[in-house]
Short mmCIF file of C-alpha atoms in Angstrom, two decimals:
data_model
loop_
_atom_site.label_atom_id
_atom_site.label_comp_id
_atom_site.label_asym_id
_atom_site.label_seq_id
_atom_site.Cartn_x
_atom_site.Cartn_y
_atom_site.Cartn_z
CA MET A 1 0.00 0.00 0.00
CA VAL A 2 1.40 3.38 -1.02
CA ASP A 3 0.99 6.20 1.49
CA ARG A 4 -0.35 9.31 -0.17
CA ILE A 5 -0.36 12.93 0.86
CA ASP A 6 -3.90 14.30 0.75
CA LYS A 7 -5.35 17.82 1.06
CA LEU A 8 -5.46 17.64 4.85
CA ASP A 9 -1.81 16.55 5.02
CA ARG A 10 -0.85 19.46 2.76
CA LYS A 11 -2.84 21.89 4.90
CA ILE A 12 -1.13 20.61 8.05
CA LEU A 13 2.29 20.89 6.40
CA ASN A 14 1.53 24.43 5.26
CA ILE A 15 0.58 25.46 8.80
CA ILE A 16 3.49 23.82 10.62
CA THR A 17 6.00 25.02 8.03
CA LYS A 18 5.05 28.59 8.91
CA ASN A 19 5.10 27.94 12.67
CA ALA A 20 6.66 24.68 13.90
CA ARG A 21 5.75 25.53 17.50
CA ILE A 22 2.02 25.88 16.89
CA ALA A 23 -0.08 23.75 19.23
CA SER A 24 -1.80 20.76 17.66
CA LYS A 25 -5.13 22.02 19.04
CA ASP A 26 -4.67 25.21 17.02
CA VAL A 27 -3.82 23.24 13.87
CA ALA A 28 -6.89 21.10 14.53
CA ALA A 29 -9.10 24.18 14.86
CA VAL A 30 -7.86 25.61 11.54
CA CYS A 31 -8.27 22.25 9.79
CA GLY A 32 -11.63 21.42 11.35
CA VAL A 33 -10.55 18.05 12.76
CA SER A 34 -9.68 16.68 16.20
CA ARG A 35 -6.35 17.18 17.94
CA ALA A 36 -5.89 13.40 17.87
CA ALA A 37 -6.31 13.40 14.08
CA ILE A 38 -3.60 16.05 13.75
CA HIS A 39 -1.27 14.08 16.01
CA GLN A 40 -1.85 10.89 14.00
CA ARG A 41 -1.29 12.70 10.71
CA ILE A 42 1.93 14.32 11.90
CA GLN A 43 3.23 10.99 13.24
CA ARG A 44 2.44 9.37 9.88
CA LEU A 45 4.22 12.18 8.01
CA ILE A 46 7.26 11.66 10.25
CA GLU A 47 7.23 7.90 9.61
CA MET A 48 6.96 8.60 5.86
CA LYS A 49 9.97 10.92 6.22
CA VAL A 50 7.96 13.83 4.82
CA ILE A 51 8.72 15.64 8.07
CA THR A 52 12.39 15.06 8.80
CA GLY A 53 12.94 17.11 11.90
CA SER A 54 12.01 19.98 14.11
CA GLY A 55 14.01 21.94 16.56
CA TYR A 56 15.41 25.22 17.67
CA THR A 57 18.19 27.29 16.22
CA VAL A 58 20.44 29.17 18.63
CA ASN A 59 21.95 32.48 17.56
CA PRO A 60 25.61 32.32 18.72
CA LYS A 61 26.02 36.09 18.41
CA ARG A 62 23.31 36.62 21.04
CA LEU A 63 25.39 34.44 23.36
CA GLY A 64 28.48 36.55 22.80
CA TYR A 65 30.23 34.28 20.30
CA ASN A 66 31.77 35.59 17.11
CA THR A 67 31.88 33.38 14.05
CA CYS A 68 34.01 33.72 10.95
#
C-alpha cells in the first residue's frame, strides 16, 4: 500500500511550516478536525519521512560568540 499525501496533510504541512511551535489544538481548529487526528497525521508524516525534523536554532552572536 502506497501512502499518499492528501489535502489535509498538505494543509497541516503548510501550517506547521510557517510555525513549527504551533499547538496541535490550534492546527486542529484551523483544519476542522480533532487534535488526535492532527497528532496521528503528523506521526504518519514523520514515519513517511515527509517531516524530517524539528528543533530550535540558537543564535551564537546573542550568546556573545563571534563566528568567521
